[in-house]
mmCIF file of C-alpha atoms in Angstrom:
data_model
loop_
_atom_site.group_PDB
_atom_site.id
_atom_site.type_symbol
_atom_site.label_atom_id
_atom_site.label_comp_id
_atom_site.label_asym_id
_atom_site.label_seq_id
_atom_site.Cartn_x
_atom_site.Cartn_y
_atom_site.Cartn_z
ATOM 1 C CA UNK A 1 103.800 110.435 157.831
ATOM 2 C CA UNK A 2 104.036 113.459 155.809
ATOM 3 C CA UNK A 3 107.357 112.212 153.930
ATOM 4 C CA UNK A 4 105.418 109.130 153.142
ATOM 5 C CA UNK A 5 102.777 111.333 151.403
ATOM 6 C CA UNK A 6 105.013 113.687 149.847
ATOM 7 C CA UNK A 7 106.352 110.685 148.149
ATOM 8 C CA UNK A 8 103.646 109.278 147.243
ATOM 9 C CA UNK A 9 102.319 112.411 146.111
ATOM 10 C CA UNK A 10 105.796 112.853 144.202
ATOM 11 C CA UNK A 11 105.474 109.171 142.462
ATOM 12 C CA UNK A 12 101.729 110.100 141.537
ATOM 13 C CA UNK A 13 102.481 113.094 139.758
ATOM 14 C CA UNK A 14 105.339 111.350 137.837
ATOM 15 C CA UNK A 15 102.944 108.749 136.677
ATOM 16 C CA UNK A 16 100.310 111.103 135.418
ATOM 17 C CA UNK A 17 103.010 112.849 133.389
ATOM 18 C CA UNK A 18 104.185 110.250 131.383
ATOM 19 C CA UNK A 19 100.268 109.327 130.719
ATOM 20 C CA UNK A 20 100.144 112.912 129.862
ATOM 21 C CA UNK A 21 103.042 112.607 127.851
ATOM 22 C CA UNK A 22 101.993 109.120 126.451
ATOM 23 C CA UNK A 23 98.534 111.129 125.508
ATOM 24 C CA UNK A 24 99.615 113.849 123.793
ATOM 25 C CA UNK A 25 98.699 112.555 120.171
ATOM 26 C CA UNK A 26 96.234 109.740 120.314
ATOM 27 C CA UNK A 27 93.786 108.690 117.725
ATOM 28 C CA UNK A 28 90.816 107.728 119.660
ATOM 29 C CA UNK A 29 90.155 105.291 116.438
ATOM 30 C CA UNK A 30 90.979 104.191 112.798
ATOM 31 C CA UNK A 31 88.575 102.515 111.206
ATOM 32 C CA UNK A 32 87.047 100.931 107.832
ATOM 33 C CA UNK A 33 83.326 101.438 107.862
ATOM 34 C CA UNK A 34 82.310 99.459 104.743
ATOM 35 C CA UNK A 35 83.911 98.587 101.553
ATOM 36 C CA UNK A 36 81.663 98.335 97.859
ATOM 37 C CA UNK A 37 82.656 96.588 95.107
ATOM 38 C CA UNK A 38 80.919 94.128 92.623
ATOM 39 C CA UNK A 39 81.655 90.522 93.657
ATOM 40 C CA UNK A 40 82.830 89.047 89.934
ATOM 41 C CA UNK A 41 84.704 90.722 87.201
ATOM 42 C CA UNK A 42 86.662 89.356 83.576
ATOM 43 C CA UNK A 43 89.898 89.645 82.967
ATOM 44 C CA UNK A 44 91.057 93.253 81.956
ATOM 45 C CA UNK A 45 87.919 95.191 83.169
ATOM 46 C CA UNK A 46 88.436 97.960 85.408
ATOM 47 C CA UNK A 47 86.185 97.952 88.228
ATOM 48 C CA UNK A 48 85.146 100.291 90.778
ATOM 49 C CA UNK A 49 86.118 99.897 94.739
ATOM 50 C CA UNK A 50 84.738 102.255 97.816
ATOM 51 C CA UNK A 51 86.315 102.126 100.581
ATOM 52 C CA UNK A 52 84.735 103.648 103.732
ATOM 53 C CA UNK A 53 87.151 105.313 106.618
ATOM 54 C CA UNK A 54 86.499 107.431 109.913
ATOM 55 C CA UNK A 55 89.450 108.378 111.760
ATOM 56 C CA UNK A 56 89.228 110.659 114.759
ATOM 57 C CA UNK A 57 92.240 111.945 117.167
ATOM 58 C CA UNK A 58 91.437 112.512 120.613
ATOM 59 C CA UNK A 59 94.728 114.220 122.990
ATOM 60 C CA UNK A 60 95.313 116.977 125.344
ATOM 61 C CA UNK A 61 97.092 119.684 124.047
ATOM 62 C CA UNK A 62 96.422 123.017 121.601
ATOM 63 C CA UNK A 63 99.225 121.764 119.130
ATOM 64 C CA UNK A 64 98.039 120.753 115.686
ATOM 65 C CA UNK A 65 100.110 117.835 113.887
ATOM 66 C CA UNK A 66 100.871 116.771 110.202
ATOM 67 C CA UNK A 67 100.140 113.295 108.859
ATOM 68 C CA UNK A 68 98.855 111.114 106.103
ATOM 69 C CA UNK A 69 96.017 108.737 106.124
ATOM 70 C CA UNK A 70 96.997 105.546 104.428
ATOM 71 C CA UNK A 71 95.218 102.971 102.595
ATOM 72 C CA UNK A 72 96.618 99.356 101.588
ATOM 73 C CA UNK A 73 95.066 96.880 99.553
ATOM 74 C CA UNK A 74 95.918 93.294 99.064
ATOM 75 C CA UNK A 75 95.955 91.877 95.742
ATOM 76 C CA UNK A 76 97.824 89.000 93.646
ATOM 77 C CA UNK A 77 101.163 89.916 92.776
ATOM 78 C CA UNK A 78 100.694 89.132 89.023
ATOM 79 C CA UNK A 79 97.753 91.946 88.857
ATOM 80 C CA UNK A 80 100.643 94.299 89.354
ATOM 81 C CA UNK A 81 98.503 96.895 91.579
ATOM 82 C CA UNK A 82 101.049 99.980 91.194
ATOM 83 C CA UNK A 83 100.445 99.682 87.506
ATOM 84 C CA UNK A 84 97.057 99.620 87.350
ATOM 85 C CA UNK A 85 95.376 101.187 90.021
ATOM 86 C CA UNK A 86 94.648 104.600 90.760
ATOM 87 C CA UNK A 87 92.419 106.591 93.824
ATOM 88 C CA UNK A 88 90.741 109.643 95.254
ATOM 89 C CA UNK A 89 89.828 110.322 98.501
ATOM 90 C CA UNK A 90 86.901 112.405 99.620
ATOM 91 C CA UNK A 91 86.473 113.653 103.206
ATOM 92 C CA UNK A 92 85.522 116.704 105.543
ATOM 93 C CA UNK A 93 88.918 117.435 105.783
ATOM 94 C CA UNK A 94 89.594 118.241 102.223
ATOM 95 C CA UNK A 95 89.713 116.243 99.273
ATOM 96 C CA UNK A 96 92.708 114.666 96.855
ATOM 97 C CA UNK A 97 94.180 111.755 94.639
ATOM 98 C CA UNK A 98 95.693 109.005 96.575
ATOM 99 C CA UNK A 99 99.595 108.206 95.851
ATOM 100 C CA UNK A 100 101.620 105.156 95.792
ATOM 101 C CA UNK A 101 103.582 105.464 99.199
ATOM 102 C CA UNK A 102 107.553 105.006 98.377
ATOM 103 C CA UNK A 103 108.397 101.730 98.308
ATOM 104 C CA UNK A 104 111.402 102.671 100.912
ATOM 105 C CA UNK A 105 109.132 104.417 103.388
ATOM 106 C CA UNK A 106 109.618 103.307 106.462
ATOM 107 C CA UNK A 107 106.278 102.463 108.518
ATOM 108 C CA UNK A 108 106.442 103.871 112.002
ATOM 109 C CA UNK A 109 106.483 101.635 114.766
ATOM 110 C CA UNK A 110 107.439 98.419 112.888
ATOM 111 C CA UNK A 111 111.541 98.455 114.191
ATOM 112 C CA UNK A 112 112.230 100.317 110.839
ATOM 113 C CA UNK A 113 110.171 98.058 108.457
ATOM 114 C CA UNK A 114 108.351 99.421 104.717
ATOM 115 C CA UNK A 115 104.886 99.714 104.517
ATOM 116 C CA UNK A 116 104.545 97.084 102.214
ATOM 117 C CA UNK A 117 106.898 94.493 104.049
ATOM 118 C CA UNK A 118 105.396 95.358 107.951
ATOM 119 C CA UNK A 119 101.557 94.972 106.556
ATOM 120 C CA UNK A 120 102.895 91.218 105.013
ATOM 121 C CA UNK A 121 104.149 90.378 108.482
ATOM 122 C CA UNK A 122 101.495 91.974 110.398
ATOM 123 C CA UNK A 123 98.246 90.753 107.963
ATOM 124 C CA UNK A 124 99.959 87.961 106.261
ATOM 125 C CA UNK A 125 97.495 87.479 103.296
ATOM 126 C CA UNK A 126 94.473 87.623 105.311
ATOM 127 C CA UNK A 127 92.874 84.025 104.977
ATOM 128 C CA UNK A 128 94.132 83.292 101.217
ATOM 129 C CA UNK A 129 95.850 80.334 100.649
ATOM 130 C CA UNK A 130 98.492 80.758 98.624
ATOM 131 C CA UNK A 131 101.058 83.360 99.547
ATOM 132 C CA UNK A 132 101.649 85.002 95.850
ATOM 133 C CA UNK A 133 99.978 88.090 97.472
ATOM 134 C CA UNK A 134 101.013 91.519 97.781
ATOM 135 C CA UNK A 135 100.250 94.779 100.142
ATOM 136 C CA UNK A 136 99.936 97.561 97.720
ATOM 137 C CA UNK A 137 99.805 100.824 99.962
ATOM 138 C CA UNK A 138 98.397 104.401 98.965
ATOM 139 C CA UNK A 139 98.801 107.562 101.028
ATOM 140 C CA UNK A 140 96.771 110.801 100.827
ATOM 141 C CA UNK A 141 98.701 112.923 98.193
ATOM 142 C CA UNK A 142 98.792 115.635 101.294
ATOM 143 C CA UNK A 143 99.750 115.378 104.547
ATOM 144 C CA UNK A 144 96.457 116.441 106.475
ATOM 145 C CA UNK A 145 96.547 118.981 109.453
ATOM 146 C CA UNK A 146 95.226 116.955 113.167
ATOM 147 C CA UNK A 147 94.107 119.039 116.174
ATOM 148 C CA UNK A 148 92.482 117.457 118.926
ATOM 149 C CA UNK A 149 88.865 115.734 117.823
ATOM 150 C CA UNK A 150 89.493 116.392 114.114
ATOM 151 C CA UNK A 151 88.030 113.561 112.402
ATOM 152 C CA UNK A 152 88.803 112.478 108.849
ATOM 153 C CA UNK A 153 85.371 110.723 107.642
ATOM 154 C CA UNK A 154 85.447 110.027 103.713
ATOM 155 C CA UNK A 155 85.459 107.794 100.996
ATOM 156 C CA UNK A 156 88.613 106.438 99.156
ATOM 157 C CA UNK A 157 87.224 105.584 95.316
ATOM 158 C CA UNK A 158 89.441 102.496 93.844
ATOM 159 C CA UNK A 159 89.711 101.844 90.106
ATOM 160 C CA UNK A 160 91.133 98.614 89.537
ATOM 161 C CA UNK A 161 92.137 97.118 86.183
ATOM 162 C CA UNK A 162 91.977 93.518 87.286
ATOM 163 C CA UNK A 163 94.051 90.491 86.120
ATOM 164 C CA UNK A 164 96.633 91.924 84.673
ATOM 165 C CA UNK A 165 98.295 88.308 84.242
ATOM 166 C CA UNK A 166 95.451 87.239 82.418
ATOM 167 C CA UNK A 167 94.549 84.444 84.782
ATOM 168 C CA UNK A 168 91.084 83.600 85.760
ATOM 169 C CA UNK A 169 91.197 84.182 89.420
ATOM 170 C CA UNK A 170 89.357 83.920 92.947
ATOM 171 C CA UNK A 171 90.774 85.757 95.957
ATOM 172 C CA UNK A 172 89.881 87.479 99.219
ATOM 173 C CA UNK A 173 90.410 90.981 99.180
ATOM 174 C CA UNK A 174 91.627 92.611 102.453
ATOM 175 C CA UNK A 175 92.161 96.899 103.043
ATOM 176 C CA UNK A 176 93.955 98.348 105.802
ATOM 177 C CA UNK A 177 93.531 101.702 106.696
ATOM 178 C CA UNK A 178 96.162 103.507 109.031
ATOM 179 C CA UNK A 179 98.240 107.233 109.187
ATOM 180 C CA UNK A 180 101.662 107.987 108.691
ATOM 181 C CA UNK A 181 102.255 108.986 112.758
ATOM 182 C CA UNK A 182 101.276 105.970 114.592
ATOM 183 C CA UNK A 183 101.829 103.235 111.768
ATOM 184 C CA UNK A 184 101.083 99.709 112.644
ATOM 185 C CA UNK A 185 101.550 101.092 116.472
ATOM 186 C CA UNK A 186 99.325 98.319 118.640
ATOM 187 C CA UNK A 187 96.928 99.337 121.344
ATOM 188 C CA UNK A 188 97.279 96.372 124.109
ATOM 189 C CA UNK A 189 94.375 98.377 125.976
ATOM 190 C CA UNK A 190 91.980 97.591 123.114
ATOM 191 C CA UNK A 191 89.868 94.413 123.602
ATOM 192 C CA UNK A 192 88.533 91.924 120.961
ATOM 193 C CA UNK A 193 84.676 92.987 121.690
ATOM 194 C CA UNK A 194 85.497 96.711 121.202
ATOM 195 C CA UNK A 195 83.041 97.910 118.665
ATOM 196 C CA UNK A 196 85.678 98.849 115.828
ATOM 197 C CA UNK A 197 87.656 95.708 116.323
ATOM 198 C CA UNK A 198 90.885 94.578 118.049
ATOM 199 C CA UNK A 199 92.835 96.769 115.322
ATOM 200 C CA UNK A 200 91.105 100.152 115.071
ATOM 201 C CA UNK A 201 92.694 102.457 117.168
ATOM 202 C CA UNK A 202 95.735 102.741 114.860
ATOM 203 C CA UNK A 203 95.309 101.084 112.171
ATOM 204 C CA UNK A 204 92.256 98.980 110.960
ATOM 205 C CA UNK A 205 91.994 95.454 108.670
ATOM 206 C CA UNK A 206 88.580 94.377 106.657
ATOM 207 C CA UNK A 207 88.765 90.885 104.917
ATOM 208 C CA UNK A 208 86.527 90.779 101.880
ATOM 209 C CA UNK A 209 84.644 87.887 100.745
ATOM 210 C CA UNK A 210 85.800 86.004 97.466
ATOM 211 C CA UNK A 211 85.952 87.879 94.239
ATOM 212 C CA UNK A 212 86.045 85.797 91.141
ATOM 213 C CA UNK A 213 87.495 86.844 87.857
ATOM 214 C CA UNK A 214 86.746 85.104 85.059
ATOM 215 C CA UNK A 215 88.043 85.127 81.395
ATOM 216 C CA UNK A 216 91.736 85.203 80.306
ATOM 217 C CA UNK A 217 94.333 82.705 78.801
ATOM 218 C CA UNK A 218 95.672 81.925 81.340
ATOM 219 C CA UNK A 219 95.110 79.056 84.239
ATOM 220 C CA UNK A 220 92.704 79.573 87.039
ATOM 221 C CA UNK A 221 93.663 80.806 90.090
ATOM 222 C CA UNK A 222 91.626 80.054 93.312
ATOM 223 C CA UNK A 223 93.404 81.658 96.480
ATOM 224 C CA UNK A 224 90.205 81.173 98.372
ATOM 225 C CA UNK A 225 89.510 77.518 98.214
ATOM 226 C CA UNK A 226 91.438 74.639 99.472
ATOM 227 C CA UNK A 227 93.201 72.713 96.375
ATOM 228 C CA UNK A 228 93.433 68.882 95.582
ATOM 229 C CA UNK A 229 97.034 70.121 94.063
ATOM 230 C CA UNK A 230 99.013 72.973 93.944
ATOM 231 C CA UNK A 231 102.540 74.228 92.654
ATOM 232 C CA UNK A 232 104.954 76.096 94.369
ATOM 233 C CA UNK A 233 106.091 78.578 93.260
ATOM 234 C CA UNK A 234 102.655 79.248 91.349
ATOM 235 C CA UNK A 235 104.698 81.348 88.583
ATOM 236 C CA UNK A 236 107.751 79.288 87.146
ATOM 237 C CA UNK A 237 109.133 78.072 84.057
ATOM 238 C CA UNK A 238 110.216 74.307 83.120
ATOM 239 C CA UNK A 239 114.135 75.099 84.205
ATOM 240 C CA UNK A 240 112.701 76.193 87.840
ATOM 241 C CA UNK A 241 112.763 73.380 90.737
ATOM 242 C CA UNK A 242 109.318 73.258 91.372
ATOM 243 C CA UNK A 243 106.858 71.464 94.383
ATOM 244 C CA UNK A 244 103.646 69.651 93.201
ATOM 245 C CA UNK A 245 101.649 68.897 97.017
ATOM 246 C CA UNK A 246 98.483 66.352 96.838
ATOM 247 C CA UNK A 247 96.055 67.038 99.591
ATOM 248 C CA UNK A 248 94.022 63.948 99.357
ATOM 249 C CA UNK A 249 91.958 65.369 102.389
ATOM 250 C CA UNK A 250 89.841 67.964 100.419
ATOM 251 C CA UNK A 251 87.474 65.068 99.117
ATOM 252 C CA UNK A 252 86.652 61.412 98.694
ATOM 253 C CA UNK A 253 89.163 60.214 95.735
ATOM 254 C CA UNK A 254 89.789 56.512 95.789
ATOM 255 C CA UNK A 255 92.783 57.150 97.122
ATOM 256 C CA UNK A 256 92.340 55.717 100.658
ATOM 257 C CA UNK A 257 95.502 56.655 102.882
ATOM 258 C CA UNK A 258 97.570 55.438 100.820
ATOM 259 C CA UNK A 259 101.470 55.634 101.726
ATOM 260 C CA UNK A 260 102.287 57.308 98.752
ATOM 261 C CA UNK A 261 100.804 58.581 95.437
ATOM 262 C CA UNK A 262 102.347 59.120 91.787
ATOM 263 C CA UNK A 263 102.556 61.466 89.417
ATOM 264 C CA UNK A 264 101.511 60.984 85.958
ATOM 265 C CA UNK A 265 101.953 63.812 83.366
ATOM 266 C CA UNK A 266 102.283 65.221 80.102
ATOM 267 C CA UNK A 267 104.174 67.761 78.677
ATOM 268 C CA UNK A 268 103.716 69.921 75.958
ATOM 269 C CA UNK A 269 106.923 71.894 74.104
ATOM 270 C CA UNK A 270 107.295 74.850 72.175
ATOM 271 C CA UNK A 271 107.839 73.042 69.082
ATOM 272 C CA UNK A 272 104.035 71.332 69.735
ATOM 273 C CA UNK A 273 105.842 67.801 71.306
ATOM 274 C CA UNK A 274 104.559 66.172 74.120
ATOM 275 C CA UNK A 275 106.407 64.030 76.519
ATOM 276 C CA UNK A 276 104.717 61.947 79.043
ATOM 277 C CA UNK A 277 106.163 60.289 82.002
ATOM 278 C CA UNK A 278 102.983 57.990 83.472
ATOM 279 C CA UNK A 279 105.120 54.868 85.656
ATOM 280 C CA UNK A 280 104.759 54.152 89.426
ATOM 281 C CA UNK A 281 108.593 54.992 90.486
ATOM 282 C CA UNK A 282 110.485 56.599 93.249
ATOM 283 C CA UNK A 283 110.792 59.537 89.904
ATOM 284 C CA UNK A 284 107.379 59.918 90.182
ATOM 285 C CA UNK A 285 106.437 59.260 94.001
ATOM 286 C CA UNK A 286 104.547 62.082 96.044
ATOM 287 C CA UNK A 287 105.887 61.173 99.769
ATOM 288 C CA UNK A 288 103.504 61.749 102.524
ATOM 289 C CA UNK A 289 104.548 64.631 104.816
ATOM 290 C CA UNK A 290 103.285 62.890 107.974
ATOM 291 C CA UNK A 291 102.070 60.090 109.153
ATOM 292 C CA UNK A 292 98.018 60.697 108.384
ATOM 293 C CA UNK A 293 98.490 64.654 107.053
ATOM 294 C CA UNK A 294 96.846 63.309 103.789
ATOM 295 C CA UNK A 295 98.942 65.586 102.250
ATOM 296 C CA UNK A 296 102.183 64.358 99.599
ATOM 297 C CA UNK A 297 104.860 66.311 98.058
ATOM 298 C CA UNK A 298 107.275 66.012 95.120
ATOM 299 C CA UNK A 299 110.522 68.265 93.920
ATOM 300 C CA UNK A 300 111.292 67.780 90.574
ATOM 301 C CA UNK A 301 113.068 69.716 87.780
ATOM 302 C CA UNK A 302 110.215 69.890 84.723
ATOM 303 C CA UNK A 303 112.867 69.829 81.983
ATOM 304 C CA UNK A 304 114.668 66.967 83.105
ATOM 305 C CA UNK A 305 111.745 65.252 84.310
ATOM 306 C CA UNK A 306 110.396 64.758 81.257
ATOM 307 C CA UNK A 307 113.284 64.870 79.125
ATOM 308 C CA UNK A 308 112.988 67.438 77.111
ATOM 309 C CA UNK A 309 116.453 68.516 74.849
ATOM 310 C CA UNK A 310 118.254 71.437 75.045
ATOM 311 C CA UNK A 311 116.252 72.874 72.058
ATOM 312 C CA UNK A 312 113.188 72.104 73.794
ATOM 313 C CA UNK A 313 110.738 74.552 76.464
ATOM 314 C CA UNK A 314 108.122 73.095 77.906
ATOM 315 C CA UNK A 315 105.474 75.654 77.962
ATOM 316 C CA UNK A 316 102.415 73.500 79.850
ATOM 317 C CA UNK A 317 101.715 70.174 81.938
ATOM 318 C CA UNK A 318 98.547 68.192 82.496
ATOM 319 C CA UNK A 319 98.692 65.615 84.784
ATOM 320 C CA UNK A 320 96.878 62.832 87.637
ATOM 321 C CA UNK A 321 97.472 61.695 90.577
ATOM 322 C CA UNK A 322 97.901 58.106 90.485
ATOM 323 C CA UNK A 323 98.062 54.662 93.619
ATOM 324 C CA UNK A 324 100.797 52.733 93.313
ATOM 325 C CA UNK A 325 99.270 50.066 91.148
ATOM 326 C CA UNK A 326 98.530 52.856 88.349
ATOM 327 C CA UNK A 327 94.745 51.750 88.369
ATOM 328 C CA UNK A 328 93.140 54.810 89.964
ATOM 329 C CA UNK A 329 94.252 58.262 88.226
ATOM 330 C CA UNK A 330 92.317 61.514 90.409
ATOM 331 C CA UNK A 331 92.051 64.687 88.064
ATOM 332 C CA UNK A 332 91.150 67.940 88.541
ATOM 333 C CA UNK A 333 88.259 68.423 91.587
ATOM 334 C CA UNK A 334 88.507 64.714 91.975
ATOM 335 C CA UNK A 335 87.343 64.199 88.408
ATOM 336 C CA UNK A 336 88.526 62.170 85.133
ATOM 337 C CA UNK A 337 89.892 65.783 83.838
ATOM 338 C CA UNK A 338 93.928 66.499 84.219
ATOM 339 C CA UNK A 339 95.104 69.206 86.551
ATOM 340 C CA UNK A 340 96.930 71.243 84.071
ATOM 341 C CA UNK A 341 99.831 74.132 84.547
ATOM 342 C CA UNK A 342 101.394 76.373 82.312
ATOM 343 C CA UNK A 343 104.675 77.652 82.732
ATOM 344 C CA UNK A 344 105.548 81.365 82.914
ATOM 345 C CA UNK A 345 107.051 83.567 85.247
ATOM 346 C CA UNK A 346 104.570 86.608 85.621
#
C-alpha cells in the first residue's frame, strides 16, 4: 500500500512540474480592444488608424523576460503597406515608433515560418474575396521588459497613405496583435465563448467592416462583395494567361442555367486600335465548373485572343457575357454597361 502511494505520489509531482514548467511564461491574454478609423477615403489620402491592445502575462516565477509586441495589418498588395505606412505605439509600459518586422523573421511557433507568410496561412485574408492581399507586420521598435502581471495596455496610431495603385477600392481590413515569444502559439484550453475570443491568449484577430476608397485611374476593386466576373490574376498584362470566371449566381441575368456562356470583348491598343472578338465559339466559351455551380471559366492568352501584332499592347478590355445564341449580352452588375479591365502589373 505504501509503494502504491509513493508512486502515485512520485507520478503526481512529475505532472505538476511540467505544468510548472509549461507555466513559467504565460500571457494570461492578447487582445485588440477596438480599432478607429473613418469608413471611406480617396485615393492618395493618408488616413488615420487606432488600434486598441491589452496584453497581460500571468506565470510563476521572479524572472523578468524580453519581447516585442507585434501588430499586423492586412491590406491589398498593390497599396504597398511597407512603403507607405508608418506607427507609434503608446502604452504604460513606455512609449515608441513601430518598425517593419524583417521580412526573414521567423515567427515562433509556426515550424519555422515568417511573420508575414504564418499570418497568410493562419488568417488567410480574413473574409475578402480575392486573395491579392497581404499581412504587413510591425513590431515595437524595443523589445519590452515582462515580469509576472505586467500588462502592456496602449494605443498603436496608423497613418496610412491609401491606394497606392490608384485603384478605387473596397476591402475588409483585419489587425492581429501578438509578441515575439509565443508567436502564433495556439491555446487548445481556450473556448469559443471566452470573452476575448478563441484567439486572445497569444495572439488576437479583429475583422473590420468594408472600407471604400474612391477616386483614382484606375479600375475598381471590390474585395468585399461577391462579383458577376472576375480575373485572375487581378494584376496582369495582355502577354499573361489569364482566367475570366462568370458567377451567374450573384443575380437574376437572363441567363437561366445555361450550359455554357460566351465571351464577347473589345480591346483597346496602345496605338488607340480596338479589336473585338464578339462570336459564340468554343474560342470564346466560359465552361461550367460543375454541374449547377452557376459558375463558368475561361483561359485565354489576351494578345492572341484578339489578335493583336507584335507591335501591338493591349492596354484595356471591356466586355459581356453572352448565351449561346448571342441575343442576351449581361454587363457590369447585371446591367447593359461592359465589365471592363485594364492591364498592368502593379
Amino acid at each position: 500500500m505504501r509503494t502504491r502511494l509513493h508512486i502515485k505520489g512520485k507520478y503526481l509531482w512529475s505532472s505538476c512540474a511540467l505544468i510548472l514548467v509549461a507555466l513559467v511564461f504565460s500571457f494570461c491574454h492578447t487582445k485588440i480592444t477596438g480599432v478607429t478609423g473613418p469608413p471611406t477615403a480617396t485615393v492618395g489620402q493618408t488616413i488615420n488608424i487606432g488600434v486598441d491592445v491589452d496584453v497581460s502575462t500571468n506565470y510563476f516565477g521572479s524572472d523578468t523576460y524580453s519581447g516585442n509586441v507585434i501588430i499586423a495589418v492586412l491590406l491589398p498588395k498593390g497599396w504597398k503597406g511597407r512603403e507607405n505606412m508608418t506607427a507609434t505605439y503608446t502604452s504604460g509600459k513606455g512609449n515608441g515608433n513601430m518598425v517593419f518586422t524583417p521580412a526573414s523573421a521567423i515567427a515562433p511557433n509556426t515550424n519555422g515560418l515568417t511573420w508575414a507568410v504564418a499570418l497568410k496561412n493562419k488568417f488567410q485574408i480574413a473574409g475578402n474575396l480575392i486573395d491579392d492581399m497581404e499581412w504587413v507586420v510591425m513590431q515595437t521598435d524595443q523589445p519590452l521588459k515582462w515580469q509576472n502581471g505586467d500588462k502592456f495596455v496602449g494605443n498603436c496610431a496608423i497613418k496610412l497613405k491609401v491606394a497606392a495603385d490608384g485603384n478605387a477600392t473596397s476591402f475588409k481590413p483585419a489587425y492581429v496583435v501578438a509578441q515575439t515569444l509565443d508567436g502564433l502559439k495556439d491555446d487548445p484550453g481556450v473556448a469559443d465563448g471566452a470573452p476575448w475570443g478563441p484567439d486572445a491568449v497569444y495572439h488576437n484577430l479583429y475583422k473590420g467592416d468594408c472600407f471604400t476608397v474612391t477616386g483614382g485611374d484606375g479600375d475598381f476593386v471590390d474585395f468585399c462583395n461577391p462579383q458577376l466576373t472576375s480575373i485572375d490574376p487581378p494584376k496582369s498584362l495582355d502577354n499573361d494567361f489569364i482566367t475570366l470566371t462568370y458567377n451567374n449566381t450573384i443575380t437574376n441575368t437572363g441567363l437561366d442555367n445555361p450550359q455554357a456562356v460566351y465571351l464577347c470583348a473589345t480591346a483597346t491598343t496602345s496605338d488607340g486600335k480596338t479589336l473585338t472578338v464578339c462570336e459564340q465559339t468554343d474560342k470564346t466559351k466560359l465552361t461550367q465548373t460543375g454541374a449547377k455551380t452557376g459558375l463558368y471559366k475561361l483561359t485565354f492568352w489576351p494578345h492572341q485572343f484578339f489578335g493583336a501584332t507584335a507591335s501591338q499592347t493591349i492596354v484595356s478590355m471591356s466586355y459581356y457575357i453572352t448565351n449561346q445564341a448571342g441575343t442576351i449580352k449581361v454587363g457590369y452588375g447585371g446591367t447593359s454597361d461592359p465589365f471592363t479591365f485594364k492591364f498592368r502589373c502593379t
